[in-house]
mmCIF file of C-alpha atoms and ligand atoms in Angstrom:
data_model
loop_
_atom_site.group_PDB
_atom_site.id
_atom_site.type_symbol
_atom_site.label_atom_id
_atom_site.label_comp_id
_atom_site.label_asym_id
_atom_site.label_seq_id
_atom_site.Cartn_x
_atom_site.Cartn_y
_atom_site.Cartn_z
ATOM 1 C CA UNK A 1 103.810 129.676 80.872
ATOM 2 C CA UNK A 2 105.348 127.715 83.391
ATOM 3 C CA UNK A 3 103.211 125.752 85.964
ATOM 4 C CA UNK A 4 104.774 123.450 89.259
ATOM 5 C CA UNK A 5 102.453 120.638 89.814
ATOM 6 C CA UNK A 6 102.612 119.844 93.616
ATOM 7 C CA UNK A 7 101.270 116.054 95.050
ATOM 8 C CA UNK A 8 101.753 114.778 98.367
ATOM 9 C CA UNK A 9 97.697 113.341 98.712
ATOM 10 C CA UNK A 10 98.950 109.880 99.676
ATOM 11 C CA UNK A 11 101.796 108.000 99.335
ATOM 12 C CA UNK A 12 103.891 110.244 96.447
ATOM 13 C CA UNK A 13 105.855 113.209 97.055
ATOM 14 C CA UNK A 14 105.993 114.416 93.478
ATOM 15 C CA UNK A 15 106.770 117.691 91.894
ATOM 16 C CA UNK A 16 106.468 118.617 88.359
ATOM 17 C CA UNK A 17 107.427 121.750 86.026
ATOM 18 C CA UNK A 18 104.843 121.941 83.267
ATOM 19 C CA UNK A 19 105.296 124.277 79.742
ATOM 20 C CA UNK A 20 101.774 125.711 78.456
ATOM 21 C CA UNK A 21 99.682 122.988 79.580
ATOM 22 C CA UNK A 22 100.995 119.826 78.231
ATOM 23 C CA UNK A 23 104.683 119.750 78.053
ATOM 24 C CA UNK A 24 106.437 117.681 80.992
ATOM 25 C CA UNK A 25 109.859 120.026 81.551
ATOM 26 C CA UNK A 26 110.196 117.634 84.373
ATOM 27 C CA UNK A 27 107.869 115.386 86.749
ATOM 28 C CA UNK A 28 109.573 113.906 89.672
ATOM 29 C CA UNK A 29 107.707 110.949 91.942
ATOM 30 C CA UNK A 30 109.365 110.082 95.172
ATOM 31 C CA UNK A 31 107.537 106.568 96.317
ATOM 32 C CA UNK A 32 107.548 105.475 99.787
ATOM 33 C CA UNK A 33 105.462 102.562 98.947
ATOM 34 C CA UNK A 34 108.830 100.477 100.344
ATOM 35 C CA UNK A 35 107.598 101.875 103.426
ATOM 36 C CA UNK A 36 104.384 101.057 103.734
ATOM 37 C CA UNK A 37 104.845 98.078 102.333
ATOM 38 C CA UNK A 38 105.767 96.537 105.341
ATOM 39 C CA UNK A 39 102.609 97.404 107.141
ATOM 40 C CA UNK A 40 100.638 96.088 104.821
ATOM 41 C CA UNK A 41 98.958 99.611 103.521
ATOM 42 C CA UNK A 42 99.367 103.266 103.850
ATOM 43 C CA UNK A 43 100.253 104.571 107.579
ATOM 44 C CA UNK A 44 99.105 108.299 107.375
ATOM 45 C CA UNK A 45 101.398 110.108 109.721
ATOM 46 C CA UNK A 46 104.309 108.002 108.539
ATOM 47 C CA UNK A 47 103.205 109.141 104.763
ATOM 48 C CA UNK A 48 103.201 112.804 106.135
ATOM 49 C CA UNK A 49 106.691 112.930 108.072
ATOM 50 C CA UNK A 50 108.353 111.553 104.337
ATOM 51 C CA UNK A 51 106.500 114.193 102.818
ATOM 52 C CA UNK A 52 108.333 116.509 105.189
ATOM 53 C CA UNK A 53 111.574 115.195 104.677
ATOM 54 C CA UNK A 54 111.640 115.121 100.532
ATOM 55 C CA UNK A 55 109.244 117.435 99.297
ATOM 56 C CA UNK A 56 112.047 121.142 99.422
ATOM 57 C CA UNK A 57 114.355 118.706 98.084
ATOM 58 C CA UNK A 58 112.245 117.403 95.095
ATOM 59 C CA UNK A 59 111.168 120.814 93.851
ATOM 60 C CA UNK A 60 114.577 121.972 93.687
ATOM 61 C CA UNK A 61 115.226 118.678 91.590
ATOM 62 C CA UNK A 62 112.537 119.516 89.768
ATOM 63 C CA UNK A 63 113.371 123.088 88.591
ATOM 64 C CA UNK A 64 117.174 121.507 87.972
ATOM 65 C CA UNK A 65 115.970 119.015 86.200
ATOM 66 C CA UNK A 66 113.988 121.599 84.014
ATOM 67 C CA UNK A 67 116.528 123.734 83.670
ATOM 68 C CA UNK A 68 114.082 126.597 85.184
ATOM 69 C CA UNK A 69 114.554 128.712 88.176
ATOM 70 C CA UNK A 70 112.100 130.079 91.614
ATOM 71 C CA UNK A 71 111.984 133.095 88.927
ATOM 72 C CA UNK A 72 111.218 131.043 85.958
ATOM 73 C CA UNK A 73 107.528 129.631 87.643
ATOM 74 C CA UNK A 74 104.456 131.696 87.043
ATOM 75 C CA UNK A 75 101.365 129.490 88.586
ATOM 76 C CA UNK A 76 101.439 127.162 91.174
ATOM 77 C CA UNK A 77 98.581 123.865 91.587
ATOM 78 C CA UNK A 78 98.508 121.830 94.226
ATOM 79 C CA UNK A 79 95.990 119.087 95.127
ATOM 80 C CA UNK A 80 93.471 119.866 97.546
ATOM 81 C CA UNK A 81 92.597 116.958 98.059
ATOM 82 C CA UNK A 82 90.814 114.010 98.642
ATOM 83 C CA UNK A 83 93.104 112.208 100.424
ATOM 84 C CA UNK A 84 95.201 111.985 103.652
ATOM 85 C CA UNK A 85 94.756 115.709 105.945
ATOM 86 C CA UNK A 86 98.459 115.527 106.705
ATOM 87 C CA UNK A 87 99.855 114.747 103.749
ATOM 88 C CA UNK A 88 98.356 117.003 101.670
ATOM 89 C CA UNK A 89 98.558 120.038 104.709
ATOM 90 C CA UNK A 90 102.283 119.339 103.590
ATOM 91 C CA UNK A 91 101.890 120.152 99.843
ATOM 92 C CA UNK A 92 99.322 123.024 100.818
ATOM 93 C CA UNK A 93 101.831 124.655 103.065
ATOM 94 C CA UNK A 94 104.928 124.837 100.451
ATOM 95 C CA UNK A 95 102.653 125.756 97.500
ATOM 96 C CA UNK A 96 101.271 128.630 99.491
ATOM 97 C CA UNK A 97 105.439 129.562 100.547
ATOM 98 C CA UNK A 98 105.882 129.572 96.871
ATOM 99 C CA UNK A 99 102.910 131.853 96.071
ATOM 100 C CA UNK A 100 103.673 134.125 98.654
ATOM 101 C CA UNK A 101 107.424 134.265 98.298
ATOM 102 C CA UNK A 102 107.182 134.739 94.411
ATOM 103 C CA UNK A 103 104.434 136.649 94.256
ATOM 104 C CA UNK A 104 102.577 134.231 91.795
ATOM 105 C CA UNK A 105 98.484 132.677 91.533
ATOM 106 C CA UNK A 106 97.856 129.434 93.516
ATOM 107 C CA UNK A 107 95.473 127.014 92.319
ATOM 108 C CA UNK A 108 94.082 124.168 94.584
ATOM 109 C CA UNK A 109 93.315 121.231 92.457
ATOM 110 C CA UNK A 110 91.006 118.370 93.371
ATOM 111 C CA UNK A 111 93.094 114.833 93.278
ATOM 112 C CA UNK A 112 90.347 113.131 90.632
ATOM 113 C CA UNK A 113 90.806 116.555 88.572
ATOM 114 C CA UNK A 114 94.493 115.643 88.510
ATOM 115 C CA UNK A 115 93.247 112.037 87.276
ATOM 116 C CA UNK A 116 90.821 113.535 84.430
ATOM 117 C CA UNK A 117 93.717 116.011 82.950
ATOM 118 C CA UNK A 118 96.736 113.523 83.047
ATOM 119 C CA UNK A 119 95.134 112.653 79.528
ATOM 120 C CA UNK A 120 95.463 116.347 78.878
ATOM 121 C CA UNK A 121 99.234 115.796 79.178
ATOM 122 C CA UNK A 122 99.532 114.647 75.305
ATOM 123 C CA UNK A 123 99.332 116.553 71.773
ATOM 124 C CA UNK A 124 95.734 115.443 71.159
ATOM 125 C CA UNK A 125 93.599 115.600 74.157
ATOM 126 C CA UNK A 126 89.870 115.395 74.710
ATOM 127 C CA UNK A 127 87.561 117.152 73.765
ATOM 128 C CA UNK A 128 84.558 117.917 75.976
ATOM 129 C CA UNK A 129 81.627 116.564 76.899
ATOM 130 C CA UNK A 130 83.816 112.948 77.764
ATOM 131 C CA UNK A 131 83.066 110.186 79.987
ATOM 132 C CA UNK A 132 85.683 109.942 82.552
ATOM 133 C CA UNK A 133 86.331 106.334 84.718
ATOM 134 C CA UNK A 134 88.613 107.226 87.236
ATOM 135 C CA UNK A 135 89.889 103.840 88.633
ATOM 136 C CA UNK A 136 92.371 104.815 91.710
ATOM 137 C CA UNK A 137 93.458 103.189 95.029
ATOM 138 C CA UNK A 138 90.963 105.481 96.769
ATOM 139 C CA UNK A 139 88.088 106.173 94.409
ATOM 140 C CA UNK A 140 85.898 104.755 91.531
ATOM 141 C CA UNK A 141 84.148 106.821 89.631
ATOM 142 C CA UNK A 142 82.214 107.554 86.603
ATOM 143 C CA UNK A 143 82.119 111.200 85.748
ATOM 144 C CA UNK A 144 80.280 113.376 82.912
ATOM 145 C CA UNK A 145 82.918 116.144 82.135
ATOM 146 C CA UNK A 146 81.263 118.843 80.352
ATOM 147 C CA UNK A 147 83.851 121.115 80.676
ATOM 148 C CA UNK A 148 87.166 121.887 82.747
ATOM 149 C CA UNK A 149 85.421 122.081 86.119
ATOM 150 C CA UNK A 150 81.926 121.001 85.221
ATOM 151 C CA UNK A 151 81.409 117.360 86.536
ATOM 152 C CA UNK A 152 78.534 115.090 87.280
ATOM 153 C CA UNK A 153 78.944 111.751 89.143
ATOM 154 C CA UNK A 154 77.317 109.146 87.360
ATOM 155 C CA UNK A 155 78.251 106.208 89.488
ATOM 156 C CA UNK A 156 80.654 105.363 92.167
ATOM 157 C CA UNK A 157 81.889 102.193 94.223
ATOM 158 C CA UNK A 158 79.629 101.578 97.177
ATOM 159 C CA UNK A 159 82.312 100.341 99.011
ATOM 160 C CA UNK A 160 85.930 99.556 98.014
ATOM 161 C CA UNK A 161 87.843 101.407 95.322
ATOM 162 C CA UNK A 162 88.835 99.160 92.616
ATOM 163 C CA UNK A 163 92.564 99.565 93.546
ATOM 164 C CA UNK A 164 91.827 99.271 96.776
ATOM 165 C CA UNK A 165 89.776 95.692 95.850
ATOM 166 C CA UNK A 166 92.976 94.700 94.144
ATOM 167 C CA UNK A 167 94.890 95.402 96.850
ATOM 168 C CA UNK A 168 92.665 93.445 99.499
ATOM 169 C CA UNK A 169 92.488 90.343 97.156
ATOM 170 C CA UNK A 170 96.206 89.978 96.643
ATOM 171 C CA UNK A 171 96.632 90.113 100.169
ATOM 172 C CA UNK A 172 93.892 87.170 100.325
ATOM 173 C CA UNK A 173 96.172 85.695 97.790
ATOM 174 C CA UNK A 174 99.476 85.880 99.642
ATOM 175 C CA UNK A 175 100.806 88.461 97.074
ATOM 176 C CA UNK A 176 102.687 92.144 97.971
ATOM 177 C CA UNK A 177 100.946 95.152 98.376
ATOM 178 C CA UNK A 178 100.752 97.246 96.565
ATOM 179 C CA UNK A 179 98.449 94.401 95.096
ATOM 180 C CA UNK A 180 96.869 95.534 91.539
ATOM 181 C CA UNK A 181 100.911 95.541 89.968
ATOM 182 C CA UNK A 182 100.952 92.194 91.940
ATOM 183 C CA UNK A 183 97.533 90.544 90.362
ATOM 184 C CA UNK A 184 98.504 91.881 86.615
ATOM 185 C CA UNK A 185 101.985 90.072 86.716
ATOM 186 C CA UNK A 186 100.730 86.553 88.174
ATOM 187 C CA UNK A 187 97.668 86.771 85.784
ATOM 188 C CA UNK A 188 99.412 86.714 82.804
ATOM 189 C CA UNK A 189 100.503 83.028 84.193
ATOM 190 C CA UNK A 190 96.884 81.971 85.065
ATOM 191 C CA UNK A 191 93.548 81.213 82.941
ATOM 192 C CA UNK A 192 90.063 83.002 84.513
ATOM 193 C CA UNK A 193 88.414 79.135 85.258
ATOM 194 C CA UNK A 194 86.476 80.977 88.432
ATOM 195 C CA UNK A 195 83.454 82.309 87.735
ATOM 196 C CA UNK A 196 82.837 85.061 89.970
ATOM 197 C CA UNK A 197 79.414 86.368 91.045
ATOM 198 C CA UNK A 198 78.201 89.349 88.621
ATOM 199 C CA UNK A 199 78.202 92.239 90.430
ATOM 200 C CA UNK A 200 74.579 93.913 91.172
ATOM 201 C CA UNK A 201 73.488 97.487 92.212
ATOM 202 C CA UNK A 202 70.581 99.364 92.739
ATOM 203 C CA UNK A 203 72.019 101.950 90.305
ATOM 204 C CA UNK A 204 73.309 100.796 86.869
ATOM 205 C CA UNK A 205 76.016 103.128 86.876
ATOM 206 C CA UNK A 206 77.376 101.518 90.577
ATOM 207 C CA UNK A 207 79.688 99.521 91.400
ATOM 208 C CA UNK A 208 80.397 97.163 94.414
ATOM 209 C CA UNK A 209 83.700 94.646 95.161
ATOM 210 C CA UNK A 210 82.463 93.695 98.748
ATOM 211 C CA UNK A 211 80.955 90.508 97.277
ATOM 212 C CA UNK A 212 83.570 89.100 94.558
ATOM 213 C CA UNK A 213 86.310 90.234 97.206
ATOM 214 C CA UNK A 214 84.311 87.966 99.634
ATOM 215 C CA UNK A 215 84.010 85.462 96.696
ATOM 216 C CA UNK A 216 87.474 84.798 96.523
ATOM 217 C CA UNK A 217 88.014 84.886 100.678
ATOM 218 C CA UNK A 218 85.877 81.949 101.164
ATOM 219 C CA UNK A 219 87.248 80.090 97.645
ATOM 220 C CA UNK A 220 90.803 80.387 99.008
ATOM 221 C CA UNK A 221 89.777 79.383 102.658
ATOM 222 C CA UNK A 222 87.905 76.206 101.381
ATOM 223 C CA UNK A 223 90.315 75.252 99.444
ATOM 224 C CA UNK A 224 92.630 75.334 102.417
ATOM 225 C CA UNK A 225 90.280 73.198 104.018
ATOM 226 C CA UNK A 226 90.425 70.779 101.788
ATOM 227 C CA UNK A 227 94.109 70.593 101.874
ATOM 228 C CA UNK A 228 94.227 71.475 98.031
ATOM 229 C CA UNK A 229 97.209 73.899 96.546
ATOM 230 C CA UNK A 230 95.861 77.571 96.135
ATOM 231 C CA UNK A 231 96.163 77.933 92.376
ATOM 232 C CA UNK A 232 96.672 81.585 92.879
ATOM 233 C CA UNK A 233 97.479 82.918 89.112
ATOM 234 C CA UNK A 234 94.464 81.460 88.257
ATOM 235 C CA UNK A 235 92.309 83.114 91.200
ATOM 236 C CA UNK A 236 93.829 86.466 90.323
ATOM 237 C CA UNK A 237 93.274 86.236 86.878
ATOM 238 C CA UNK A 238 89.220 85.158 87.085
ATOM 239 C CA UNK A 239 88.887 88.554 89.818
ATOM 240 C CA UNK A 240 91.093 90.588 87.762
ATOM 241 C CA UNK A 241 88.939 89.233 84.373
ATOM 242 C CA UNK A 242 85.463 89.699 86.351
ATOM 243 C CA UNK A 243 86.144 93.305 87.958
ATOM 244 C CA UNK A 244 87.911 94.581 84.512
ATOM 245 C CA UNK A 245 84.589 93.449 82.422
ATOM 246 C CA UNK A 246 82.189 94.961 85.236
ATOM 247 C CA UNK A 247 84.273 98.572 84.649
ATOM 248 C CA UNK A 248 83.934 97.677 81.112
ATOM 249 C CA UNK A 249 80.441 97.574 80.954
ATOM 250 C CA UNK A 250 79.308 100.188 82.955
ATOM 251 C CA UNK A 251 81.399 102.838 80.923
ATOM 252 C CA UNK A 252 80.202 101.489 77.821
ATOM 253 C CA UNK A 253 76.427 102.331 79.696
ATOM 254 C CA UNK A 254 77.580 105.637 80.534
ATOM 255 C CA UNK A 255 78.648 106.548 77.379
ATOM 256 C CA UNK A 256 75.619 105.084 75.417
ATOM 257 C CA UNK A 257 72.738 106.508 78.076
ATOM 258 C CA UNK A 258 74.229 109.974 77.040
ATOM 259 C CA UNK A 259 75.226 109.525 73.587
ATOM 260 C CA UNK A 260 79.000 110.458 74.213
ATOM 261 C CA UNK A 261 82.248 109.231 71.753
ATOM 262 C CA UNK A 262 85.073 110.038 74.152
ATOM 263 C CA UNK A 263 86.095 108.299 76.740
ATOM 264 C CA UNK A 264 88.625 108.863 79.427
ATOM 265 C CA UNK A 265 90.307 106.371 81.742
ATOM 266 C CA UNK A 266 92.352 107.013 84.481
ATOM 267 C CA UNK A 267 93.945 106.232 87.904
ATOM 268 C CA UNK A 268 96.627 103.572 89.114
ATOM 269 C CA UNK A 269 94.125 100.691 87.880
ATOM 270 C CA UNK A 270 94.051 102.149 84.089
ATOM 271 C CA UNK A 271 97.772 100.687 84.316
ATOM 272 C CA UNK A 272 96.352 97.153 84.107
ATOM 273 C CA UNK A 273 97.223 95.341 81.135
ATOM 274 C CA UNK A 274 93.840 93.409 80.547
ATOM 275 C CA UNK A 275 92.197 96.515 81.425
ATOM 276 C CA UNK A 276 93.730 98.349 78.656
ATOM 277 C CA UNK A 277 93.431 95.871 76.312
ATOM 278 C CA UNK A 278 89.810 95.014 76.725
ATOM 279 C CA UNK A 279 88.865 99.418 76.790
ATOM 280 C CA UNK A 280 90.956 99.321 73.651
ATOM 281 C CA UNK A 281 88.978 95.942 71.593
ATOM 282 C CA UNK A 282 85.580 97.795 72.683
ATOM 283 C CA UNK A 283 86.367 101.232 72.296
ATOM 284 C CA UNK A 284 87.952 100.150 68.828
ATOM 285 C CA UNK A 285 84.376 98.144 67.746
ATOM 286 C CA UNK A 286 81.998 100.690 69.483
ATOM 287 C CA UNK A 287 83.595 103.749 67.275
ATOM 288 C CA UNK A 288 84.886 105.277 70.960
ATOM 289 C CA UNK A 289 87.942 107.594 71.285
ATOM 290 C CA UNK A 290 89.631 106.201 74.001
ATOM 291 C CA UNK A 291 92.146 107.558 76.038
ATOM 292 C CA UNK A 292 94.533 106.179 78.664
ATOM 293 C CA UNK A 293 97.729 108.021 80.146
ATOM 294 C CA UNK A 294 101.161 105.754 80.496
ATOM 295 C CA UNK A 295 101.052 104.346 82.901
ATOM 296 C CA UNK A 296 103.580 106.672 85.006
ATOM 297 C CA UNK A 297 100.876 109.293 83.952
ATOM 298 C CA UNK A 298 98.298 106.675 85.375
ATOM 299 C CA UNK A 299 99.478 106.698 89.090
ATOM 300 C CA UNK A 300 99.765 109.534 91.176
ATOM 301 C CA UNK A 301 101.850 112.296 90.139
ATOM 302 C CA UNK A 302 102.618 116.227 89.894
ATOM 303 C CA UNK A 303 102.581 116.872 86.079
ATOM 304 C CA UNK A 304 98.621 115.895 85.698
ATOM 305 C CA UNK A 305 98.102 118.395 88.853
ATOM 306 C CA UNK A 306 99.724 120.623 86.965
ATOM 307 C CA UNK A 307 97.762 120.302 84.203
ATOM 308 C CA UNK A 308 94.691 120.506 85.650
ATOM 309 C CA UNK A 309 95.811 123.581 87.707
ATOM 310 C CA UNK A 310 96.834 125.336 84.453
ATOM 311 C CA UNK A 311 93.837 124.442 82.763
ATOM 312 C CA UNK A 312 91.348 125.612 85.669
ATOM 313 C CA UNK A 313 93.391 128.602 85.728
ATOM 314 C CA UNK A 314 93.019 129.780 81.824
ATOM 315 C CA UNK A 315 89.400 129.430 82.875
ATOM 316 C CA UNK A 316 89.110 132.325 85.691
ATOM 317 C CA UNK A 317 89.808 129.739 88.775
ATOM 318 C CA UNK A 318 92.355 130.757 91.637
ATOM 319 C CA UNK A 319 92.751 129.819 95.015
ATOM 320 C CA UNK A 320 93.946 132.278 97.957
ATOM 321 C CA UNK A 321 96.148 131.837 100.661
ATOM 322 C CA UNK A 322 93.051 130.571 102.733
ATOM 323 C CA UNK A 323 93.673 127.600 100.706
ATOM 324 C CA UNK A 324 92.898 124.550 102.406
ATOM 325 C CA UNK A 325 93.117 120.756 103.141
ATOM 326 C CA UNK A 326 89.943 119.302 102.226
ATOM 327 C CA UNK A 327 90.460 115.177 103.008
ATOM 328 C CA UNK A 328 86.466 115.001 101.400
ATOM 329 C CA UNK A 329 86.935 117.207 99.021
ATOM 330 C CA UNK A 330 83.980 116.655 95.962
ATOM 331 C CA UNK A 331 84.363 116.893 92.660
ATOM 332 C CA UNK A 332 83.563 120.481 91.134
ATOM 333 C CA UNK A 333 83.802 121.516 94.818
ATOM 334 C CA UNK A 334 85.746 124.530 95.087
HETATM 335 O O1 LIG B 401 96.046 106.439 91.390
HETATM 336 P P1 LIG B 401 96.930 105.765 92.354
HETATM 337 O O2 LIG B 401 98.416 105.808 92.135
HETATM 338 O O3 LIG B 401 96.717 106.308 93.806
HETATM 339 C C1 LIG B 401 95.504 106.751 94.282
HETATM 340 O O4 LIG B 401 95.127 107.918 94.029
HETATM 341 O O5 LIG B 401 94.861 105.918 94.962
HETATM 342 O O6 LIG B 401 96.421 104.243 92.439
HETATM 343 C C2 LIG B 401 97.022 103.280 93.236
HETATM 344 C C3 LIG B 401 96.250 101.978 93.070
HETATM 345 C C4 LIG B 401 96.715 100.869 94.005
HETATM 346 O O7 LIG B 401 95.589 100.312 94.643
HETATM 347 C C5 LIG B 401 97.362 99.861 93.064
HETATM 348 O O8 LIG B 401 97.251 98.527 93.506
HETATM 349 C C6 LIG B 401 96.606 100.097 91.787
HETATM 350 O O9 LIG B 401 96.402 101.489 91.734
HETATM 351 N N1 LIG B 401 97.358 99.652 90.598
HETATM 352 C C7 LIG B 401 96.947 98.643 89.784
HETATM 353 C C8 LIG B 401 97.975 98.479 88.813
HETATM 354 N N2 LIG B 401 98.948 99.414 89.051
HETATM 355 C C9 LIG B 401 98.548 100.117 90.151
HETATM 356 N N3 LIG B 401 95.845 97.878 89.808
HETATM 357 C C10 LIG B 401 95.717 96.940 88.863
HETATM 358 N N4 LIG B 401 96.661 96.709 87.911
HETATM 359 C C11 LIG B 401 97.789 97.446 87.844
HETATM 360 N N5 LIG B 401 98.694 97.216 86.884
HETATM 361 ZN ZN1 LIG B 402 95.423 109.073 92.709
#
């Protein structure tokens, strides 16, 4: 069975051709992040005009790339959303050309789905009920899967996604967006001498970064003040240590407060070297399966939306051609 994966939520075009479920025929990502880049962040109707201009394109690189034809597809996925109303009216719109011109099911995925199944992408994926962290430039999340398309929110950010933290920090710091690549490189340079406030909630399973982002505004602006150098590898690597061990510990309270083994990472900041290697020394003590994507598997991209559109489907779940953008779009939401 041969699924296309279709993602244009944010700042990816990317197309993918998926066999049964879990084998990448092809999975094409075209970034504009050089783009944005010089704005500083994401400028919606600029990420929806690119969209415009590569997405035909890409799926016909796709299918080439595959060695499949129009003929060859038999479902189409496409993410729903969250994310950006244009961009992902843009992916809507040719998924639904496909399904109408071929005469084959649509599925409309949710974006965090994508997240969950990119994990799904390998020859020994998770078994249910899991513990999913999704740890993206737009959403933090801890999530009890109990089954493909049965999901309970345990915790969320109250205010900034972790990525998005990243992000806001290296800017603080002087370093390129997008910042979380940024703060891993300089980090490795750098020793975590700040001690950064522990992060409190109301809710165990929350999470905030308003007050460590903060943290290291004013650190960097007294130093300033004081005329001092801004010893910046060592500033990203004490927020980079501090937000990676709050992640840590909260999954680790997830996963004990419901007596679960697996545990499922995902999302541009599951790329994060420290992150990684501290999920792998705890999972690896605590007796948890851990799993991680690659780290192209980590960031947005059309093979784990076609995943999770092929799995949803094998369940009973299809989408019509009154398919539409939902920027808001919950989890489970359908
Ligand atoms: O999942 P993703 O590609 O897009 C969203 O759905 O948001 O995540 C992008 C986010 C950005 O904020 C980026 O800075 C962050 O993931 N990111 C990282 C790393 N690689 C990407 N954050 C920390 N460390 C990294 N190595
Ligand atoms: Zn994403």
């Amino acid at each position: 069975m041969i699924t296309i994966g279709i993602e244009t939520s944010c700042d990816e075009t990317s197309v993918s051709l998926l066999e049964d479920g879990n084998k990448i025929l092809s999975n094409l990502v075209s970034s504009q992040v050089e783009i944005h880049k010089t704005f500083g962040g994401v400028v919606p109707e600029v990420a929806s005009r690119i969209h415009v201009e590569v997405l035909n394109r890409l799926i016909e690189l796709a299918l080439e790339k595959a060695k499949k034809e129009f003929k060859d597809i038999d479902l189409i996925a496409v993410t729903q959303g969250p994310g950006l109303i244009g961009a992902l009216w843009i992916g809507i719109m040719a998924a639904k050309t496909l399904s109408l011109a071929l005469n084959k099911p649509l599925i409309g995925v949710n974006h965090l789905e994508g997240h969950i199944f990119a994990n799904f992408l390998g020859e020994d994926p998770p078994t249910f009920p899991f513990i999913a962290l999704i740890v993206s430039g737009g959403h933090t999340e801890y999530i009890l899967v109990e089954d493909i398309g049965v999901y309970k929110i345990l915790g969320q950010t109250l205010d900034d996604a972790a990525g998005e933290a990243f992000d806001k920090v290296a800017r603080i710091l002087g370093l390129n967006y997008p910042g979380g690549p940024e703060i891993d490189k300089i980090s490795k340079m750098g020793k975590p001498i700040f001690n950064f406030p522990k992060i409190k909630c109301d809710r165990e399973l929350d999470i905030s970064f308003s007050g460590i982002k903060t943290a290291v505004l004013y650190l960097v602006r007294d130093l300033k003040k004081e005329g001092k150098e801004i010893p910046v590898a060592d500033i990203a690597a004490s927020f980079q240590e501090r937000v990676v061990e709050e992640l840590l510990e909260r999954a680790f309270l997830a996963l004990n407060k419901f007596n679960i083994k697996t545990l499922v990472v995902s999302g541009g900041v599951a790329s994060n070297s420290y992150l990684q290697r501290r999920f792998k020394e705890e999972s690896r003590k605590e007796g948890i399966k851990l799993y991680i994507p690659p780290p192209y598997l980590c960031t947005d991209n059309g093979a784990m939306i076609a995943c999770a559109g092929y799995h949803l489907y094998q369940k009973g779940y299809k989408s019509d051609l009154y398919l539409s953008a939902n920027p808001d779009l919950l989890l489970g939401e359908r």
